[in-house]
Amino acid sequence: MNNSVAPSGLLGDTAARDYSGKLKLFNAFAKPELCQSIAYLEPKPGMRVLDAGCGTGEVLDWLSATVQPEGMAIGIDLAAAHVAAARAVASRGTLLVQADLLMAPLAHASFDLIWSANVINHLRVPSVGVEALISLLRPGGSIALGQSSLLPDMYFAWDARLERVLNEAIRQYYRDRYQVNERELTAARANVGLLRRSGLRNLRARTIMIERMTPLRDEDKSYLVDVIFRHAWGPRLQPYMSSDDYDELSRLCDPLHPDFALNRPDFHFLQTFTLVVGER
Ligand SMILES: C[S@@+](CC[C@H](N)C(=O)[O-])C[C@H]1O[C@@H](n2cnc3c(N)ncnc32)[C@H](O)[C@@H]1O
């Protein structure tokens, strides 16, 4: 065992952890809604923006495009593999730093805009992360915390019962794997309170719906099959479901089975992405 490895975050993040494949698929899938969310923040050329927990860097690159040519975009992430993936897609004027955002080697009060999506809920003490990020904002600068719903709001539109059973199985799996409780799993609901308590001004929230139905784009199919059906669900849920429900789920998730969900004309998928924005 390597004792030099830092303790992991609430959801297991370390410098050595790599889920870059999953992040890339999510960003390709949700690109239209993520770009809509960036536009909502009205970034301007010349701004200095930070993507805190930038993952594989696609959003950082889209943010960067809005502040160029005079502006600067910096991405910071704990994971070496994620930073390497982000460097590979970074355009000119975009800098990447591999570091813990709780100890960011960045000048205080130096950013006009901070974006941090699906990151704060990975920290053991989210309020400490929010305070660290706010200290990097210049007075009058804005911070936007983005959070997608942990569980999609609808994936099997024709079978609410199976969705309920499946949601409970996923929650139970997360509770066992990360030893987190129900409150910690519903972090998407905490961001308004977090920013309110940190004393920011002009708080606002905006939820954008990621909605898909057949015919699906290739990006949609790749995300739904690889990230949700195979990675998030799959055999890991078997112990948490009855064998009949698990068999039904397996048929719906199997691209080679006649019941494959993504081939159904009534397939209809909903997942929210919520931005909470405040000014220093
Ligand atoms: C769910 S991913 C989201 C990535 C990216 N924001 C996106 O939306 O695609 C969470 C990211 O936060 C990073 N992360 C977790 N804890 C961190 C910390 N303390 N400092 C910096 N990055 C961290 C992880 O390495 C991972 O890349």
PDB file of C-alpha atoms and ligand atoms in Angstrom:
ATOM      1  CA  MET A   1       0.000   0.000   0.000  1.00  0.00           C
ATOM      2  CA  ASN A   2       1.268   3.475  -0.874  1.00  0.00           C
ATOM      3  CA  ASN A   3       0.953   5.642   2.235  1.00  0.00           C
ATOM      4  CA  SER A   4       1.751   8.816   0.286  1.00  0.00           C
ATOM      5  CA  VAL A   5      -1.619   8.695  -1.483  1.00  0.00           C
ATOM      6  CA  ALA A   6      -3.848  11.504  -0.174  1.00  0.00           C
ATOM      7  CA  PRO A   7      -7.142  10.500   1.444  1.00  0.00           C
ATOM      8  CA  SER A   8      -9.920  10.343  -1.092  1.00  0.00           C
ATOM      9  CA  GLY A   9     -12.840  12.735  -1.368  1.00  0.00           C
ATOM     10  CA  LEU A  10     -16.367  11.766  -0.404  1.00  0.00           C
ATOM     11  CA  LEU A  11     -16.930   9.997  -3.733  1.00  0.00           C
ATOM     12  CA  GLY A  12     -13.438   8.495  -3.992  1.00  0.00           C
ATOM     13  CA  ASP A  13     -11.528  11.146  -5.986  1.00  0.00           C
ATOM     14  CA  THR A  14      -7.724  11.067  -5.720  1.00  0.00           C
ATOM     15  CA  ALA A  15      -4.866  12.325  -7.869  1.00  0.00           C
ATOM     16  CA  ALA A  16      -4.551   8.802  -9.283  1.00  0.00           C
ATOM     17  CA  ARG A  17      -8.227   8.157 -10.031  1.00  0.00           C
ATOM     18  CA  ASP A  18      -9.247   8.146 -13.685  1.00  0.00           C
ATOM     19  CA  TYR A  19     -12.803   8.253 -14.994  1.00  0.00           C
ATOM     20  CA  SER A  20     -11.956  10.429 -17.961  1.00  0.00           C
ATOM     21  CA  GLY A  21     -13.833   8.151 -20.413  1.00  0.00           C
ATOM     22  CA  LYS A  22     -17.095   8.700 -18.551  1.00  0.00           C
ATOM     23  CA  LEU A  23     -16.552  12.485 -18.303  1.00  0.00           C
ATOM     24  CA  LYS A  24     -15.852  12.811 -22.026  1.00  0.00           C
ATOM     25  CA  LEU A  25     -19.015  10.885 -22.883  1.00  0.00           C
ATOM     26  CA  PHE A  26     -21.116  13.055 -20.541  1.00  0.00           C
ATOM     27  CA  ASN A  27     -19.757  16.290 -21.996  1.00  0.00           C
ATOM     28  CA  ALA A  28     -20.366  15.126 -25.581  1.00  0.00           C
ATOM     29  CA  PHE A  29     -23.894  14.062 -24.616  1.00  0.00           C
ATOM     30  CA  ALA A  30     -24.805  17.235 -22.708  1.00  0.00           C
ATOM     31  CA  LYS A  31     -22.881  19.734 -24.872  1.00  0.00           C
ATOM     32  CA  PRO A  32     -25.996  21.635 -26.045  1.00  0.00           C
ATOM     33  CA  GLU A  33     -27.265  22.170 -22.487  1.00  0.00           C
ATOM     34  CA  LEU A  34     -23.803  22.896 -21.052  1.00  0.00           C
ATOM     35  CA  CYS A  35     -23.243  25.564 -23.730  1.00  0.00           C
ATOM     36  CA  GLN A  36     -26.693  26.989 -22.917  1.00  0.00           C
ATOM     37  CA  SER A  37     -25.624  27.133 -19.244  1.00  0.00           C
ATOM     38  CA  ILE A  38     -22.383  28.929 -20.132  1.00  0.00           C
ATOM     39  CA  ALA A  39     -24.356  31.450 -22.232  1.00  0.00           C
ATOM     40  CA  TYR A  40     -26.673  32.100 -19.246  1.00  0.00           C
ATOM     41  CA  LEU A  41     -23.610  33.426 -17.360  1.00  0.00           C
ATOM     42  CA  GLU A  42     -22.861  35.931 -20.142  1.00  0.00           C
ATOM     43  CA  PRO A  43     -19.061  35.600 -20.048  1.00  0.00           C
ATOM     44  CA  LYS A  44     -17.328  38.467 -21.891  1.00  0.00           C
ATOM     45  CA  PRO A  45     -14.109  38.679 -23.906  1.00  0.00           C
ATOM     46  CA  GLY A  46     -11.231  39.691 -21.650  1.00  0.00           C
ATOM     47  CA  MET A  47     -12.512  37.922 -18.528  1.00  0.00           C
ATOM     48  CA  ARG A  48     -10.371  35.611 -16.373  1.00  0.00           C
ATOM     49  CA  VAL A  49     -12.347  32.423 -15.788  1.00  0.00           C
ATOM     50  CA  LEU A  50     -11.616  29.358 -13.686  1.00  0.00           C
ATOM     51  CA  ASP A  51     -13.112  25.889 -14.144  1.00  0.00           C
ATOM     52  CA  ALA A  52     -12.651  24.267 -10.726  1.00  0.00           C
ATOM     53  CA  GLY A  53     -12.645  20.469 -11.039  1.00  0.00           C
ATOM     54  CA  CYS A  54     -12.478  20.805 -14.817  1.00  0.00           C
ATOM     55  CA  GLY A  55     -12.257  17.057 -15.487  1.00  0.00           C
ATOM     56  CA  THR A  56     -11.423  16.341 -19.119  1.00  0.00           C
ATOM     57  CA  GLY A  57     -11.619  20.007 -20.104  1.00  0.00           C
ATOM     58  CA  GLU A  58     -14.366  20.196 -22.723  1.00  0.00           C
ATOM     59  CA  VAL A  59     -16.363  22.787 -20.750  1.00  0.00           C
ATOM     60  CA  LEU A  60     -13.152  24.673 -19.973  1.00  0.00           C
ATOM     61  CA  ASP A  61     -12.521  24.932 -23.698  1.00  0.00           C
ATOM     62  CA  TRP A  62     -16.065  26.194 -24.394  1.00  0.00           C
ATOM     63  CA  LEU A  63     -15.682  28.732 -21.563  1.00  0.00           C
ATOM     64  CA  SER A  64     -12.304  29.766 -22.919  1.00  0.00           C
ATOM     65  CA  ALA A  65     -13.776  30.463 -26.364  1.00  0.00           C
ATOM     66  CA  THR A  66     -16.154  33.011 -24.821  1.00  0.00           C
ATOM     67  CA  VAL A  67     -13.392  35.109 -23.190  1.00  0.00           C
ATOM     68  CA  GLN A  68     -10.807  35.045 -25.985  1.00  0.00           C
ATOM     69  CA  PRO A  69      -8.809  36.671 -27.430  1.00  0.00           C
ATOM     70  CA  GLU A  70      -7.793  38.914 -24.505  1.00  0.00           C
ATOM     71  CA  GLY A  71      -9.145  36.736 -21.703  1.00  0.00           C
ATOM     72  CA  MET A  72      -7.742  33.718 -19.928  1.00  0.00           C
ATOM     73  CA  ALA A  73      -9.267  30.396 -18.870  1.00  0.00           C
ATOM     74  CA  ILE A  74      -7.665  28.207 -16.217  1.00  0.00           C
ATOM     75  CA  GLY A  75      -8.710  24.685 -15.326  1.00  0.00           C
ATOM     76  CA  ILE A  76      -7.754  23.014 -12.072  1.00  0.00           C
ATOM     77  CA  ASP A  77      -8.306  19.352 -11.236  1.00  0.00           C
ATOM     78  CA  LEU A  78      -6.997  16.866  -8.694  1.00  0.00           C
ATOM     79  CA  ALA A  79      -6.696  13.898 -11.062  1.00  0.00           C
ATOM     80  CA  ALA A  80      -3.552  13.591 -13.183  1.00  0.00           C
ATOM     81  CA  ALA A  81      -5.353  11.633 -15.918  1.00  0.00           C
ATOM     82  CA  HIS A  82      -8.161  14.191 -16.152  1.00  0.00           C
ATOM     83  CA  VAL A  83      -5.686  17.069 -16.426  1.00  0.00           C
ATOM     84  CA  ALA A  84      -3.753  15.185 -19.119  1.00  0.00           C
ATOM     85  CA  ALA A  85      -6.991  14.655 -21.089  1.00  0.00           C
ATOM     86  CA  ALA A  86      -7.873  18.344 -20.666  1.00  0.00           C
ATOM     87  CA  ARG A  87      -4.414  19.416 -21.890  1.00  0.00           C
ATOM     88  CA  ALA A  88      -4.989  17.355 -25.029  1.00  0.00           C
ATOM     89  CA  VAL A  89      -8.109  19.385 -25.973  1.00  0.00           C
ATOM     90  CA  ALA A  90      -7.032  22.791 -24.598  1.00  0.00           C
ATOM     91  CA  SER A  91      -6.849  25.648 -27.073  1.00  0.00           C
ATOM     92  CA  ARG A  92      -4.463  28.622 -26.894  1.00  0.00           C
ATOM     93  CA  GLY A  93      -5.023  30.865 -23.897  1.00  0.00           C
ATOM     94  CA  THR A  94      -6.132  27.947 -21.700  1.00  0.00           C
ATOM     95  CA  LEU A  95      -3.980  26.858 -18.756  1.00  0.00           C
ATOM     96  CA  LEU A  96      -4.227  23.670 -16.743  1.00  0.00           C
ATOM     97  CA  VAL A  97      -3.129  23.046 -13.186  1.00  0.00           C
ATOM     98  CA  GLN A  98      -3.140  19.707 -11.411  1.00  0.00           C
ATOM     99  CA  ALA A  99      -3.907  20.535  -7.775  1.00  0.00           C
ATOM    100  CA  ASP A 100      -6.468  20.235  -5.011  1.00  0.00           C
ATOM    101  CA  LEU A 101      -8.893  23.156  -5.275  1.00  0.00           C
ATOM    102  CA  LEU A 102      -8.781  23.405  -1.465  1.00  0.00           C
ATOM    103  CA  MET A 103      -5.139  24.494  -1.798  1.00  0.00           C
ATOM    104  CA  ALA A 104      -5.170  26.048  -5.261  1.00  0.00           C
ATOM    105  CA  PRO A 105      -1.853  27.661  -6.237  1.00  0.00           C
ATOM    106  CA  LEU A 106      -3.745  30.613  -7.753  1.00  0.00           C
ATOM    107  CA  ALA A 107      -3.823  34.286  -6.824  1.00  0.00           C
ATOM    108  CA  HIS A 108      -6.619  35.331  -4.485  1.00  0.00           C
ATOM    109  CA  ALA A 109      -9.310  37.680  -5.809  1.00  0.00           C
ATOM    110  CA  SER A 110      -8.071  37.192  -9.371  1.00  0.00           C
ATOM    111  CA  PHE A 111     -11.028  35.663 -11.278  1.00  0.00           C
ATOM    112  CA  ASP A 112     -14.070  37.324 -12.824  1.00  0.00           C
ATOM    113  CA  LEU A 113     -15.993  34.064 -13.128  1.00  0.00           C
ATOM    114  CA  ILE A 114     -15.651  30.616 -11.539  1.00  0.00           C
ATOM    115  CA  TRP A 115     -17.482  27.612 -12.960  1.00  0.00           C
ATOM    116  CA  SER A 116     -17.531  24.374 -10.978  1.00  0.00           C
ATOM    117  CA  ALA A 117     -19.814  21.577 -12.170  1.00  0.00           C
ATOM    118  CA  ASN A 118     -20.436  18.291 -10.386  1.00  0.00           C
ATOM    119  CA  VAL A 119     -17.466  18.865  -8.072  1.00  0.00           C
ATOM    120  CA  ILE A 120     -18.565  20.404  -4.770  1.00  0.00           C
ATOM    121  CA  ASN A 121     -20.650  17.304  -3.968  1.00  0.00           C
ATOM    122  CA  HIS A 122     -17.435  15.234  -4.232  1.00  0.00           C
ATOM    123  CA  LEU A 123     -15.811  17.083  -1.318  1.00  0.00           C
ATOM    124  CA  ARG A 124     -16.024  15.867   2.267  1.00  0.00           C
ATOM    125  CA  VAL A 125     -16.925  19.384   3.476  1.00  0.00           C
ATOM    126  CA  PRO A 126     -18.545  21.246   0.555  1.00  0.00           C
ATOM    127  CA  SER A 127     -18.678  24.584   2.432  1.00  0.00           C
ATOM    128  CA  VAL A 128     -14.871  24.583   2.767  1.00  0.00           C
ATOM    129  CA  GLY A 129     -14.575  24.089  -1.005  1.00  0.00           C
ATOM    130  CA  VAL A 130     -17.021  26.927  -1.666  1.00  0.00           C
ATOM    131  CA  GLU A 131     -15.083  29.275   0.653  1.00  0.00           C
ATOM    132  CA  ALA A 132     -11.806  28.351  -1.085  1.00  0.00           C
ATOM    133  CA  LEU A 133     -13.322  29.149  -4.482  1.00  0.00           C
ATOM    134  CA  ILE A 134     -14.909  32.417  -3.327  1.00  0.00           C
ATOM    135  CA  SER A 135     -11.506  33.584  -2.072  1.00  0.00           C
ATOM    136  CA  LEU A 136     -10.281  33.324  -5.682  1.00  0.00           C
ATOM    137  CA  LEU A 137     -13.045  35.644  -6.973  1.00  0.00           C
ATOM    138  CA  ARG A 138     -12.470  39.357  -7.368  1.00  0.00           C
ATOM    139  CA  PRO A 139     -15.055  41.572  -5.621  1.00  0.00           C
ATOM    140  CA  GLY A 140     -18.049  41.677  -7.972  1.00  0.00           C
ATOM    141  CA  GLY A 141     -17.005  38.411  -9.656  1.00  0.00           C
ATOM    142  CA  SER A 142     -19.449  35.493 -10.011  1.00  0.00           C
ATOM    143  CA  ILE A 143     -19.336  31.850  -9.065  1.00  0.00           C
ATOM    144  CA  ALA A 144     -21.569  29.265 -10.765  1.00  0.00           C
ATOM    145  CA  LEU A 145     -22.009  25.853  -9.164  1.00  0.00           C
ATOM    146  CA  GLY A 146     -23.406  23.346 -11.632  1.00  0.00           C
ATOM    147  CA  GLN A 147     -24.929  20.056 -10.619  1.00  0.00           C
ATOM    148  CA  SER A 148     -26.611  17.385 -12.675  1.00  0.00           C
ATOM    149  CA  SER A 149     -29.158  15.206 -10.935  1.00  0.00           C
ATOM    150  CA  LEU A 150     -27.416  12.151  -9.514  1.00  0.00           C
ATOM    151  CA  LEU A 151     -30.170   9.988 -10.918  1.00  0.00           C
ATOM    152  CA  PRO A 152     -31.869  10.876 -14.177  1.00  0.00           C
ATOM    153  CA  ASP A 153     -35.427  12.034 -13.579  1.00  0.00           C
ATOM    154  CA  MET A 154     -36.905   9.705 -16.194  1.00  0.00           C
ATOM    155  CA  TYR A 155     -35.377   6.972 -18.319  1.00  0.00           C
ATOM    156  CA  PHE A 156     -38.052   4.307 -18.702  1.00  0.00           C
ATOM    157  CA  ALA A 157     -41.041   6.554 -19.386  1.00  0.00           C
ATOM    158  CA  TRP A 158     -43.335   3.561 -19.801  1.00  0.00           C
ATOM    159  CA  ASP A 159     -42.519   1.889 -16.460  1.00  0.00           C
ATOM    160  CA  ALA A 160     -42.505   4.089 -13.359  1.00  0.00           C
ATOM    161  CA  ARG A 161     -42.393   1.054 -11.071  1.00  0.00           C
ATOM    162  CA  LEU A 162     -39.146  -0.285 -12.539  1.00  0.00           C
ATOM    163  CA  GLU A 163     -37.644   3.212 -12.297  1.00  0.00           C
ATOM    164  CA  ARG A 164     -38.524   3.409  -8.614  1.00  0.00           C
ATOM    165  CA  VAL A 165     -37.004  -0.007  -7.892  1.00  0.00           C
ATOM    166  CA  LEU A 166     -33.923   0.880  -9.908  1.00  0.00           C
ATOM    167  CA  ASN A 167     -33.484   4.270  -8.190  1.00  0.00           C
ATOM    168  CA  GLU A 168     -33.601   2.604  -4.796  1.00  0.00           C
ATOM    169  CA  ALA A 169     -31.071  -0.029  -5.916  1.00  0.00           C
ATOM    170  CA  ILE A 170     -28.663   2.672  -7.148  1.00  0.00           C
ATOM    171  CA  ARG A 171     -28.971   4.658  -3.933  1.00  0.00           C
ATOM    172  CA  GLN A 172     -28.345   1.531  -1.878  1.00  0.00           C
ATOM    173  CA  TYR A 173     -25.315   0.683  -4.008  1.00  0.00           C
ATOM    174  CA  TYR A 174     -23.853   4.209  -3.486  1.00  0.00           C
ATOM    175  CA  ARG A 175     -24.549   4.082   0.257  1.00  0.00           C
ATOM    176  CA  ASP A 176     -22.657   0.779   0.512  1.00  0.00           C
ATOM    177  CA  ARG A 177     -19.804   1.667  -1.834  1.00  0.00           C
ATOM    178  CA  TYR A 178     -18.987   5.137  -0.487  1.00  0.00           C
ATOM    179  CA  GLN A 179     -20.564   4.870   2.951  1.00  0.00           C
ATOM    180  CA  VAL A 180     -22.576   8.018   2.246  1.00  0.00           C
ATOM    181  CA  ASN A 181     -26.013   8.721   3.600  1.00  0.00           C
ATOM    182  CA  GLU A 182     -29.188   9.929   1.920  1.00  0.00           C
ATOM    183  CA  ARG A 183     -28.349  13.625   2.593  1.00  0.00           C
ATOM    184  CA  GLU A 184     -24.920  13.336   1.026  1.00  0.00           C
ATOM    185  CA  LEU A 185     -26.437  11.731  -2.081  1.00  0.00           C
ATOM    186  CA  THR A 186     -28.783  14.637  -2.700  1.00  0.00           C
ATOM    187  CA  ALA A 187     -26.062  17.273  -3.028  1.00  0.00           C
ATOM    188  CA  ALA A 188     -27.785  18.854  -6.027  1.00  0.00           C
ATOM    189  CA  ARG A 189     -30.271  20.317  -3.574  1.00  0.00           C
ATOM    190  CA  ALA A 190     -27.626  21.864  -1.315  1.00  0.00           C
ATOM    191  CA  ASN A 191     -26.032  24.486  -3.567  1.00  0.00           C
ATOM    192  CA  VAL A 192     -28.514  27.331  -2.983  1.00  0.00           C
ATOM    193  CA  GLY A 193     -28.049  26.929   0.781  1.00  0.00           C
ATOM    194  CA  LEU A 194     -24.270  26.685   0.457  1.00  0.00           C
ATOM    195  CA  LEU A 195     -23.974  29.913  -1.537  1.00  0.00           C
ATOM    196  CA  ARG A 196     -26.575  31.672   0.626  1.00  0.00           C
ATOM    197  CA  ARG A 197     -24.617  30.858   3.806  1.00  0.00           C
ATOM    198  CA  SER A 198     -21.368  32.045   2.231  1.00  0.00           C
ATOM    199  CA  GLY A 199     -22.763  35.584   2.037  1.00  0.00           C
ATOM    200  CA  LEU A 200     -22.756  36.014  -1.748  1.00  0.00           C
ATOM    201  CA  ARG A 201     -25.038  38.614  -3.361  1.00  0.00           C
ATOM    202  CA  ASN A 202     -27.610  38.371  -6.168  1.00  0.00           C
ATOM    203  CA  LEU A 203     -28.121  34.628  -5.876  1.00  0.00           C
ATOM    204  CA  ARG A 204     -29.995  33.034  -8.755  1.00  0.00           C
ATOM    205  CA  ALA A 205     -30.657  29.474  -9.914  1.00  0.00           C
ATOM    206  CA  ARG A 206     -31.468  28.074 -13.307  1.00  0.00           C
ATOM    207  CA  THR A 207     -32.331  24.451 -14.104  1.00  0.00           C
ATOM    208  CA  ILE A 208     -31.904  23.268 -17.635  1.00  0.00           C
ATOM    209  CA  MET A 209     -33.527  20.032 -18.737  1.00  0.00           C
ATOM    210  CA  ILE A 210     -31.481  17.523 -20.694  1.00  0.00           C
ATOM    211  CA  GLU A 211     -34.241  15.838 -22.655  1.00  0.00           C
ATOM    212  CA  ARG A 212     -33.820  13.118 -25.261  1.00  0.00           C
ATOM    213  CA  MET A 213     -36.202  10.924 -27.243  1.00  0.00           C
ATOM    214  CA  THR A 214     -35.795   8.665 -30.240  1.00  0.00           C
ATOM    215  CA  PRO A 215     -34.205   9.133 -32.730  1.00  0.00           C
ATOM    216  CA  LEU A 216     -31.110   9.622 -30.576  1.00  0.00           C
ATOM    217  CA  ARG A 217     -27.780  11.100 -31.663  1.00  0.00           C
ATOM    218  CA  ASP A 218     -24.682   8.871 -31.505  1.00  0.00           C
ATOM    219  CA  GLU A 219     -23.456  10.953 -28.521  1.00  0.00           C
ATOM    220  CA  ASP A 220     -26.714  10.196 -26.692  1.00  0.00           C
ATOM    221  CA  LYS A 221     -26.516   6.469 -27.363  1.00  0.00           C
ATOM    222  CA  SER A 222     -22.851   6.255 -26.288  1.00  0.00           C
ATOM    223  CA  TYR A 223     -23.510   8.072 -23.019  1.00  0.00           C
ATOM    224  CA  LEU A 224     -26.674   6.165 -22.151  1.00  0.00           C
ATOM    225  CA  VAL A 225     -25.263   2.738 -23.012  1.00  0.00           C
ATOM    226  CA  ASP A 226     -21.664   3.081 -21.815  1.00  0.00           C
ATOM    227  CA  VAL A 227     -21.988   5.406 -18.835  1.00  0.00           C
ATOM    228  CA  ILE A 228     -25.463   4.683 -17.501  1.00  0.00           C
ATOM    229  CA  PHE A 229     -26.482   1.190 -18.615  1.00  0.00           C
ATOM    230  CA  ARG A 230     -23.051  -0.486 -18.391  1.00  0.00           C
ATOM    231  CA  HIS A 231     -21.083   1.567 -15.870  1.00  0.00           C
ATOM    232  CA  ALA A 232     -23.606   3.101 -13.453  1.00  0.00           C
ATOM    233  CA  TRP A 233     -25.977   0.134 -13.523  1.00  0.00           C
ATOM    234  CA  GLY A 234     -24.946  -3.316 -14.845  1.00  0.00           C
ATOM    235  CA  PRO A 235     -24.093  -6.276 -12.603  1.00  0.00           C
ATOM    236  CA  ARG A 236     -23.284  -4.038  -9.606  1.00  0.00           C
ATOM    237  CA  LEU A 237     -27.052  -3.576  -9.099  1.00  0.00           C
ATOM    238  CA  GLN A 238     -27.914  -7.287  -9.179  1.00  0.00           C
ATOM    239  CA  PRO A 239     -27.638  -7.738  -5.381  1.00  0.00           C
ATOM    240  CA  TYR A 240     -30.088  -4.870  -4.828  1.00  0.00           C
ATOM    241  CA  MET A 241     -32.938  -6.005  -7.111  1.00  0.00           C
ATOM    242  CA  SER A 242     -35.245  -9.004  -7.408  1.00  0.00           C
ATOM    243  CA  SER A 243     -34.130 -11.431 -10.107  1.00  0.00           C
ATOM    244  CA  ASP A 244     -37.213 -10.640 -12.249  1.00  0.00           C
ATOM    245  CA  ASP A 245     -36.532  -6.887 -12.102  1.00  0.00           C
ATOM    246  CA  TYR A 246     -32.827  -7.354 -12.760  1.00  0.00           C
ATOM    247  CA  ASP A 247     -33.572  -9.611 -15.771  1.00  0.00           C
ATOM    248  CA  GLU A 248     -35.985  -7.030 -17.162  1.00  0.00           C
ATOM    249  CA  LEU A 249     -33.438  -4.257 -16.655  1.00  0.00           C
ATOM    250  CA  SER A 250     -30.756  -6.333 -18.375  1.00  0.00           C
ATOM    251  CA  ARG A 251     -32.990  -6.861 -21.428  1.00  0.00           C
ATOM    252  CA  LEU A 252     -33.804  -3.139 -21.644  1.00  0.00           C
ATOM    253  CA  CYS A 253     -30.110  -2.237 -21.447  1.00  0.00           C
ATOM    254  CA  ASP A 254     -28.823  -4.812 -23.952  1.00  0.00           C
ATOM    255  CA  PRO A 255     -28.297  -3.300 -27.432  1.00  0.00           C
ATOM    256  CA  LEU A 256     -28.582  -6.811 -28.943  1.00  0.00           C
ATOM    257  CA  HIS A 257     -31.902  -7.673 -27.296  1.00  0.00           C
ATOM    258  CA  PRO A 258     -35.233  -7.007 -29.069  1.00  0.00           C
ATOM    259  CA  ASP A 259     -36.423  -5.124 -25.923  1.00  0.00           C
ATOM    260  CA  PHE A 260     -33.458  -2.676 -25.970  1.00  0.00           C
ATOM    261  CA  ALA A 261     -34.816   0.574 -24.490  1.00  0.00           C
ATOM    262  CA  LEU A 262     -33.123   2.926 -26.943  1.00  0.00           C
ATOM    263  CA  ASN A 263     -34.932   1.289 -29.886  1.00  0.00           C
ATOM    264  CA  ARG A 264     -38.372   1.872 -28.382  1.00  0.00           C
ATOM    265  CA  PRO A 265     -40.441   4.595 -30.041  1.00  0.00           C
ATOM    266  CA  ASP A 266     -41.583   5.728 -26.581  1.00  0.00           C
ATOM    267  CA  PHE A 267     -38.068   6.137 -25.158  1.00  0.00           C
ATOM    268  CA  HIS A 268     -37.969   9.520 -23.389  1.00  0.00           C
ATOM    269  CA  PHE A 269     -35.115  10.581 -21.095  1.00  0.00           C
ATOM    270  CA  LEU A 270     -34.950  13.508 -18.652  1.00  0.00           C
ATOM    271  CA  GLN A 271     -32.044  14.690 -16.523  1.00  0.00           C
ATOM    272  CA  THR A 272     -31.666  18.106 -14.938  1.00  0.00           C
ATOM    273  CA  PHE A 273     -28.604  20.358 -14.839  1.00  0.00           C
ATOM    274  CA  THR A 274     -28.900  23.091 -12.202  1.00  0.00           C
ATOM    275  CA  LEU A 275     -26.727  26.188 -12.001  1.00  0.00           C
ATOM    276  CA  VAL A 276     -26.659  28.266  -8.823  1.00  0.00           C
ATOM    277  CA  VAL A 277     -24.918  31.590  -9.298  1.00  0.00           C
ATOM    278  CA  GLY A 278     -23.829  34.246  -6.798  1.00  0.00           C
ATOM    279  CA  GLU A 279     -21.695  37.389  -6.798  1.00  0.00           C
ATOM    280  CA  ARG A 280     -18.921  38.248  -4.395  1.00  0.00           C
TER     281      ARG A 280
HETATM  282  C1  LIG B   1     -17.795  14.450 -11.593  1.00  0.00           C
HETATM  283  S1  LIG B   1     -16.283  15.112 -12.103  1.00  0.00           S
HETATM  284  C2  LIG B   1     -16.786  16.579 -12.954  1.00  0.00           C
HETATM  285  C3  LIG B   1     -15.764  17.057 -13.942  1.00  0.00           C
HETATM  286  C4  LIG B   1     -16.163  18.259 -14.785  1.00  0.00           C
HETATM  287  N1  LIG B   1     -16.468  19.420 -13.981  1.00  0.00           N
HETATM  288  C5  LIG B   1     -17.343  17.922 -15.649  1.00  0.00           C
HETATM  289  O1  LIG B   1     -18.451  18.405 -15.367  1.00  0.00           O
HETATM  290  O2  LIG B   1     -17.153  17.148 -16.606  1.00  0.00           O
HETATM  291  C6  LIG B   1     -15.526  15.722 -10.638  1.00  0.00           C
HETATM  292  C7  LIG B   1     -14.123  16.259 -10.904  1.00  0.00           C
HETATM  293  O3  LIG B   1     -13.666  16.936  -9.735  1.00  0.00           O
HETATM  294  C8  LIG B   1     -12.311  16.580  -9.518  1.00  0.00           C
HETATM  295  N2  LIG B   1     -12.049  16.801  -8.099  1.00  0.00           N
HETATM  296  C9  LIG B   1     -12.562  16.126  -7.054  1.00  0.00           C
HETATM  297  N3  LIG B   1     -12.089  16.622  -5.904  1.00  0.00           N
HETATM  298  C10 LIG B   1     -11.264  17.654  -6.239  1.00  0.00           C
HETATM  299  C11 LIG B   1     -10.452  18.567  -5.481  1.00  0.00           C
HETATM  300  N4  LIG B   1     -10.405  18.514  -4.149  1.00  0.00           N
HETATM  301  N5  LIG B   1      -9.720  19.478  -6.156  1.00  0.00           N
HETATM  302  C12 LIG B   1      -9.759  19.534  -7.518  1.00  0.00           C
HETATM  303  N6  LIG B   1     -10.494  18.692  -8.274  1.00  0.00           N
HETATM  304  C13 LIG B   1     -11.234  17.765  -7.640  1.00  0.00           C
HETATM  305  C14 LIG B   1     -12.228  15.128  -9.966  1.00  0.00           C
HETATM  306  O4  LIG B   1     -10.901  14.738 -10.238  1.00  0.00           O
HETATM  307  C15 LIG B   1     -13.108  15.164 -11.212  1.00  0.00           C
HETATM  308  O5  LIG B   1     -12.383  15.500 -12.357  1.00  0.00           O
END
